[in-house]
Amino acid sequence: EVYLLESGGGSVQPGGSLGLSCAASGFYFAASAMSWVRQAPGKGLEWVASIDGSGYSTWHAPSVKGRFTISRDNAKNMLYLQLTSLKTEDTAIYHCAGRRGPAILSSILNDYDYWGQGTQVTVSS
């Protein structure tokens, strides 16, 4: 059974930082491209960042580029997202997602087959 479990969310002030983690099991993690996707209150899903199976190639949405960093540790079956310089508009539930198909980057949400339940990030003063 595929399992993705996010952790590390919380409440921070604008300008603060958080580190999110996603533990994966039940599929060949190192062969899977992974992404972080978020959903702000009252809005749809928004792609945040992707990383290929090897971890060498990454892609970040313009809204978070330079502030967020996606990474992975294939030996531990872990995906990470480092969030810095947080803004109130970053408030959302953050989900990790895995792709069963080619282990290449994709910002297309329908390309992802596995989804976690998410972890809440709240940015407010």
XYZ file of N, CA and C in Angstrom:
375
model
N 0.837 -1.184 0.000
C 0.000 0.000 0.000
C 0.881 1.246 0.000
N 0.537 2.188 -0.869
C 1.285 3.441 -0.951
C 0.913 4.337 0.221
N 1.951 4.963 0.771
C 1.735 5.804 1.939
C 2.640 7.032 1.833
N 2.046 8.220 1.931
C 2.781 9.481 1.983
C 2.299 10.246 3.208
N 3.225 10.580 4.087
C 2.868 11.267 5.318
C 3.691 12.528 5.479
N 3.013 13.666 5.431
C 3.681 14.948 5.597
C 3.769 15.334 7.070
N 4.793 16.112 7.393
C 4.941 16.638 8.743
C 5.721 17.938 8.672
N 5.728 18.669 9.777
C 6.539 19.872 9.869
C 5.785 21.172 9.722
N 4.487 21.104 9.463
C 3.722 22.332 9.341
C 3.577 23.030 10.686
N 3.047 24.243 10.628
C 2.845 24.994 11.859
C 2.504 26.429 11.563
N 2.567 27.256 12.603
C 2.261 28.678 12.475
C 3.523 29.490 12.644
N 3.747 30.430 11.733
C 4.916 31.289 11.797
C 4.520 32.704 11.417
N 5.363 33.659 11.773
C 5.158 35.045 11.392
C 5.729 35.292 10.006
N 5.231 36.310 9.328
C 5.813 36.651 8.024
C 7.314 36.850 8.141
N 8.017 36.315 7.149
C 9.475 36.361 7.165
C 10.118 35.161 7.820
N 9.311 34.320 8.441
C 9.837 33.151 9.129
C 10.123 31.986 8.193
N 10.540 30.876 8.797
C 10.921 29.686 8.032
C 10.295 28.433 8.634
N 10.116 27.433 7.784
C 9.636 26.119 8.211
C 10.272 25.067 7.326
N 10.370 23.849 7.859
C 10.839 22.726 7.057
C 9.787 21.640 7.051
N 9.319 21.278 5.869
C 8.330 20.217 5.729
C 9.014 18.924 5.301
N 8.472 17.804 5.767
C 8.975 16.487 5.399
C 7.833 15.617 4.907
N 8.167 14.661 4.071
C 7.176 13.705 3.567
C 7.830 12.328 3.567
N 7.287 11.429 4.346
C 7.779 10.056 4.402
C 6.991 9.201 3.421
N 7.699 8.453 2.571
C 7.051 7.662 1.532
C 7.294 6.178 1.748
N 6.296 5.380 1.391
C 6.455 3.933 1.438
C 5.464 3.290 0.471
N 5.738 2.034 0.090
C 4.816 1.298 -0.758
C 5.044 1.415 -2.243
N 6.066 2.162 -2.646
C 6.403 2.265 -4.062
C 7.893 2.552 -4.170
N 8.422 2.409 -5.401
C 9.854 2.600 -5.621
C 10.151 4.090 -5.641
N 10.472 4.639 -4.488
C 10.597 6.078 -4.298
C 11.655 6.679 -5.213
N 12.807 6.038 -5.305
C 13.914 6.612 -6.069
C 13.604 6.708 -7.564
N 12.610 5.984 -8.022
C 12.232 6.015 -9.434
C 11.086 6.971 -9.695
N 10.652 7.678 -8.669
C 9.458 8.515 -8.785
C 9.790 9.984 -8.686
N 9.331 10.758 -9.680
C 9.368 12.207 -9.522
C 8.368 12.579 -8.429
N 8.716 13.576 -7.657
C 7.877 14.002 -6.543
C 7.615 15.503 -6.626
N 6.513 15.911 -6.055
C 6.172 17.317 -6.029
C 5.572 17.703 -4.687
N 5.617 19.003 -4.429
C 4.825 19.601 -3.369
C 3.730 20.421 -4.040
N 2.538 20.296 -3.515
C 1.363 20.990 -4.029
C 0.645 21.596 -2.826
N 0.105 22.797 -2.970
C -0.571 23.422 -1.838
C -1.991 23.849 -2.203
N -2.799 23.991 -1.163
C -4.163 24.474 -1.351
C -4.451 25.519 -0.285
N -4.589 26.747 -0.723
C -4.915 27.850 0.170
C -6.408 27.824 0.486
N -6.805 28.440 1.578
C -8.219 28.453 1.955
C -9.104 29.006 0.834
N -10.095 28.225 0.438
C -11.042 28.664 -0.573
C -10.523 28.645 -1.995
N -9.333 28.067 -2.205
C -8.751 28.046 -3.545
C -8.449 26.619 -3.982
N -8.098 26.456 -5.252
C -7.767 25.143 -5.784
C -6.331 24.743 -5.502
N -5.960 23.563 -5.967
C -4.602 23.077 -5.789
C -3.632 23.890 -6.640
N -2.478 24.166 -6.076
C -1.437 24.932 -6.767
C -0.126 24.168 -6.670
N 0.476 23.893 -7.820
C 1.779 23.236 -7.849
C 2.825 24.186 -7.290
N 3.731 23.645 -6.436
C 4.752 24.451 -5.783
C 6.150 24.124 -6.304
N 6.493 22.844 -6.329
C 7.845 22.464 -6.741
C 7.880 20.982 -7.092
N 8.828 20.624 -7.959
C 9.020 19.227 -8.355
C 10.491 18.865 -8.293
N 10.756 17.571 -8.156
C 12.124 17.063 -8.153
C 12.116 15.725 -8.871
N 13.145 15.479 -9.676
C 13.170 14.216 -10.400
C 13.639 13.090 -9.483
N 13.618 11.866 -10.009
C 13.927 10.708 -9.183
C 15.321 10.732 -8.588
N 16.266 11.276 -9.344
C 17.647 11.302 -8.868
C 17.885 12.386 -7.830
N 17.047 13.417 -7.874
C 17.235 14.556 -6.980
C 18.104 15.645 -7.564
N 18.654 15.428 -8.740
C 19.557 16.410 -9.323
C 18.827 17.559 -10.024
N 17.608 17.293 -10.486
C 16.853 18.339 -11.191
C 15.654 18.763 -10.362
N 15.502 20.070 -10.208
C 14.376 20.617 -9.472
C 13.736 21.741 -10.267
N 12.516 22.062 -9.885
C 11.742 23.096 -10.595
C 10.793 23.691 -9.577
N 10.845 25.020 -9.459
C 10.013 25.697 -8.485
C 9.079 26.679 -9.177
N 7.875 26.815 -8.660
C 6.926 27.785 -9.199
C 7.482 29.197 -9.017
N 7.195 30.096 -9.944
C 7.703 31.476 -9.816
C 7.336 32.130 -8.490
N 6.185 31.789 -7.949
C 5.731 32.418 -6.709
C 6.578 32.041 -5.497
N 7.328 30.947 -5.601
C 8.134 30.497 -4.459
C 9.615 30.415 -4.784
N 9.985 30.608 -6.028
C 11.387 30.474 -6.433
C 12.253 31.457 -5.655
N 13.359 30.941 -5.132
C 14.254 31.756 -4.323
C 13.902 31.772 -2.850
N 12.715 31.281 -2.510
C 12.293 31.234 -1.106
C 12.105 29.803 -0.609
N 11.614 28.925 -1.478
C 11.389 27.529 -1.115
C 12.408 26.646 -1.844
N 12.776 25.523 -1.209
C 13.700 24.579 -1.832
C 13.215 23.161 -1.625
N 13.029 22.442 -2.717
C 12.639 21.036 -2.648
C 13.896 20.170 -2.683
N 13.867 19.081 -1.931
C 14.988 18.140 -1.931
C 14.476 16.768 -1.543
N 15.327 15.766 -1.660
C 14.922 14.404 -1.305
C 16.125 13.623 -0.831
N 15.848 12.572 -0.065
C 16.860 11.628 0.389
C 16.334 10.239 0.025
N 16.825 9.694 -1.071
C 16.298 8.409 -1.534
C 16.666 7.258 -0.599
N 17.754 7.392 0.126
C 18.142 6.339 1.065
C 17.141 6.226 2.213
N 16.477 7.343 2.505
C 15.511 7.357 3.601
C 14.064 7.408 3.120
N 13.867 7.423 1.802
C 12.511 7.569 1.233
C 11.812 8.821 1.777
N 12.548 9.930 1.750
C 12.034 11.177 2.303
C 12.085 12.291 1.271
N 11.058 13.109 1.274
C 10.969 14.320 0.468
C 10.889 15.500 1.429
N 11.521 16.614 1.027
C 11.561 17.780 1.904
C 11.171 19.038 1.132
N 10.709 20.025 1.890
C 10.496 21.363 1.351
C 10.909 22.352 2.425
N 11.936 23.138 2.129
C 12.385 24.188 3.032
C 11.713 25.486 2.610
N 10.997 26.108 3.545
C 10.271 27.341 3.270
C 10.932 28.479 4.039
N 11.339 29.518 3.347
C 11.929 30.687 3.983
C 11.223 31.946 3.481
N 11.475 33.054 4.167
C 10.877 34.347 3.805
C 9.374 34.194 3.566
N 8.720 33.528 4.488
C 7.311 33.207 4.307
C 6.439 34.456 4.285
N 5.390 34.387 3.466
C 4.433 35.475 3.316
C 3.048 34.979 3.721
N 2.161 35.889 4.025
C 0.814 35.474 4.424
C 0.131 34.663 3.324
N 0.445 34.972 2.083
C -0.167 34.243 0.969
C 0.363 32.824 0.805
N 1.362 32.447 1.598
C 1.847 31.063 1.589
C 1.005 30.170 2.493
N 0.073 30.762 3.229
C -0.800 29.976 4.092
C -1.599 28.982 3.259
N -1.473 27.696 3.592
C -2.127 26.646 2.809
C -1.881 25.302 3.478
N -2.591 24.310 2.982
C -2.258 22.921 3.298
C -1.286 22.456 2.225
N -0.164 21.909 2.661
C 0.881 21.476 1.734
C 0.861 19.947 1.638
N 0.734 19.460 0.403
C 0.675 18.026 0.124
C 1.920 17.600 -0.639
N 2.416 16.409 -0.357
C 3.415 15.826 -1.231
C 2.700 14.863 -2.179
N 3.261 14.720 -3.371
C 2.651 13.889 -4.406
C 3.733 13.137 -5.154
N 3.430 11.908 -5.540
C 4.389 11.073 -6.251
C 3.855 10.629 -7.591
N 4.785 10.441 -8.531
C 4.419 10.098 -9.894
C 4.844 8.677 -10.212
N 3.912 7.847 -10.652
C 4.199 6.458 -10.996
C 4.873 6.345 -12.349
N 4.674 7.334 -13.192
C 5.200 7.283 -14.553
C 6.650 7.686 -14.619
N 7.073 8.328 -15.708
C 8.474 8.724 -15.853
C 8.958 9.562 -14.676
N 10.201 9.303 -14.267
C 10.738 10.004 -13.098
C 11.281 11.371 -13.482
N 10.486 12.114 -14.255
C 10.907 13.430 -14.717
C 9.971 14.488 -14.157
N 10.442 15.708 -14.179
C 9.704 16.807 -13.572
C 8.379 17.054 -14.273
N 7.395 17.416 -13.503
C 6.107 17.801 -14.065
C 5.389 18.712 -13.099
N 4.778 19.746 -13.653
C 3.949 20.646 -12.859
C 2.467 20.344 -13.062
N 2.194 19.300 -13.831
C 0.814 18.936 -14.139
C 0.287 18.015 -13.048
N -0.704 18.469 -12.319
C -1.166 17.734 -11.150
C -1.716 16.359 -11.522
N -2.318 16.236 -12.695
C -2.866 14.942 -13.116
C -1.780 13.907 -13.387
N -0.534 14.319 -13.474
C 0.563 13.372 -13.683
C 0.897 12.605 -12.409
N 0.382 13.047 -11.274
C 0.755 12.455 -9.986
C -0.304 11.474 -9.507
N 0.191 10.302 -9.086
C -0.690 9.188 -8.731
C -0.872 9.018 -7.228
N 0.108 9.459 -6.468
C 0.074 9.246 -5.022
C 0.032 10.599 -4.320
N -0.808 10.698 -3.291
C -0.991 11.967 -2.587
C -1.045 11.737 -1.087
N -0.427 12.649 -0.355
C -0.541 12.624 1.084
C -1.713 13.478 1.550
N -2.006 13.394 2.830
C -3.142 14.126 3.405
C -2.834 15.600 3.615
N -1.568 15.929 3.725
C -1.188 17.329 3.845
C -0.838 17.752 5.258
N -0.115 18.882 5.331
C 0.237 19.491 6.602
C -0.039 20.996 6.490
N -0.603 21.557 7.530
C -1.039 22.955 7.494
C 0.126 23.901 7.780
N 0.260 24.912 6.932
C 1.206 26.007 7.162
C 0.399 27.294 7.252
N 0.559 27.993 8.364
C -0.154 29.252 8.574
C 0.858 30.360 8.817
N 0.768 31.407 8.003
C 1.673 32.547 8.132
C 0.836 33.768 8.490
N 1.037 34.266 9.687
C 0.281 35.437 10.126
C 1.037 36.165 11.216
N 0.727 37.449 11.352
C 1.371 38.249 12.383
C 0.475 38.354 13.613
